[in-house]
Every structure is written in structure tokens, then in C-alpha cells.
Short mmCIF file of C-alpha atoms in Angstrom, two decimals:
data_model
loop_
_atom_site.label_atom_id
_atom_site.label_comp_id
_atom_site.label_asym_id
_atom_site.label_seq_id
_atom_site.Cartn_x
_atom_site.Cartn_y
_atom_site.Cartn_z
CA MET A 23 50.59 29.33 -9.22
CA THR A 24 48.39 28.50 -12.19
CA GLN A 25 49.31 29.63 -15.68
CA LEU A 26 46.29 31.90 -15.85
CA LEU A 27 47.16 33.65 -12.60
CA GLU A 28 50.76 33.97 -13.70
CA LYS A 29 49.59 35.52 -16.99
CA ALA A 30 47.37 38.00 -15.10
CA PHE A 31 50.22 39.02 -12.79
CA ASP A 32 52.59 39.33 -15.73
CA LYS A 33 50.20 41.71 -17.48
CA ALA A 34 49.58 43.62 -14.26
CA SER A 35 53.33 44.02 -13.74
CA ARG A 36 53.48 46.09 -16.94
CA LEU A 37 50.94 48.61 -15.68
CA PRO A 38 52.05 51.95 -14.22
CA ASP A 39 52.79 51.75 -10.49
CA GLU A 40 49.58 53.51 -9.50
CA GLU A 41 47.46 51.06 -11.52
CA GLN A 42 49.41 48.11 -10.10
CA ASP A 43 48.61 49.33 -6.60
CA GLU A 44 44.94 49.73 -7.48
CA PHE A 45 44.88 46.23 -8.96
CA ALA A 46 46.53 44.88 -5.81
CA ARG A 47 44.02 46.66 -3.56
CA LEU A 48 41.09 45.25 -5.53
CA LEU A 49 42.51 41.74 -5.51
CA LEU A 50 43.27 41.82 -1.79
CA ALA A 51 39.83 43.22 -0.99
CA GLU A 52 38.18 40.47 -3.03
CA LEU A 53 40.21 37.76 -1.30
CA GLU A 54 39.39 39.20 2.12
CA SER A 55 35.71 39.41 1.22
CA GLU A 56 35.68 35.77 0.13
CA GLN A 57 37.31 34.78 3.40
CA ARG A 58 34.70 36.69 5.42
CA TRP A 59 31.83 35.05 3.49
CA SER A 60 33.37 31.60 3.98
CA GLU A 61 33.65 32.23 7.70
CA LEU A 62 30.06 33.48 7.91
CA PHE A 63 28.64 30.52 5.98
CA ALA A 64 30.61 28.09 8.15
CA ARG A 65 28.71 29.17 11.26
CA PRO A 66 25.87 26.83 12.29
CA GLU A 67 23.41 29.73 12.64
CA SER A 68 24.00 30.70 9.00
CA GLU A 69 22.15 27.63 7.75
CA VAL A 70 19.10 28.53 9.81
CA LEU A 71 19.21 32.14 8.64
CA LEU A 72 19.61 31.18 4.97
CA GLU A 73 16.71 28.73 5.22
CA ARG A 74 14.52 31.46 6.73
CA LEU A 75 15.51 33.97 4.05
CA ALA A 76 14.83 31.43 1.31
CA SER A 77 11.41 30.65 2.78
CA GLU A 78 10.57 34.36 2.95
CA ALA A 79 11.68 34.87 -0.65
CA LEU A 80 9.59 31.93 -1.87
CA ALA A 81 6.57 33.17 0.07
CA ALA A 82 6.94 36.63 -1.46
CA HIS A 83 7.18 35.08 -4.91
CA ARG A 84 4.09 32.92 -4.36
CA ALA A 85 2.21 36.00 -3.13
CA GLY A 86 3.05 37.83 -6.36
CA LYS A 87 5.32 40.33 -4.63
CA THR A 88 8.29 39.69 -6.93
CA ARG A 89 9.05 40.54 -10.51
CA PRO A 90 11.34 38.95 -13.09
CA LEU A 91 14.92 40.16 -13.10
CA ASP A 92 15.56 42.52 -16.00
CA PRO A 93 19.11 41.90 -17.32
CA SER A 94 19.29 45.49 -18.51
CA ASP A 95 19.14 46.60 -14.86
CA LEU A 96 22.44 44.88 -14.17
#
């Protein structure tokens, strides 16, 4: 375990039980989500799909159908 992760778990261990459980649920959900994305991107058909989506996005941009991202919307 890295020092940073150990520090995070140490701090989390001082939280009330309910908050520790919430932290654990969030962490587990994030790890599971990362695993699902990794599995999806590992599929051969994902490359084809991503290339198509990128082409569509570039075409929309070239056609003036996009707008700059406004950081205040985030």
C-alpha cells in the first residue's frame, strides 16, 4: 500500500461509522466502474466504436455544431 493510500485510510478510519461506510461504498463503486471501463475498452469492437464517435464529433465541430466548453458549467 502506498503512503498516500495509507494516509487516506488512516483519516477515514477516524470518521464516524456511517461516514466510513459511505466512503467505502464510494471507493468500491469507483473501483468497480474503472474495472468495467477497462473491460469495455479492451474489446476489439470498442476501437471501432471510439473511432466512429471521434469522427462524428470532429464532423460536428467542423460543421459549426459545437460550442466551447464553459468551465463555469462544470
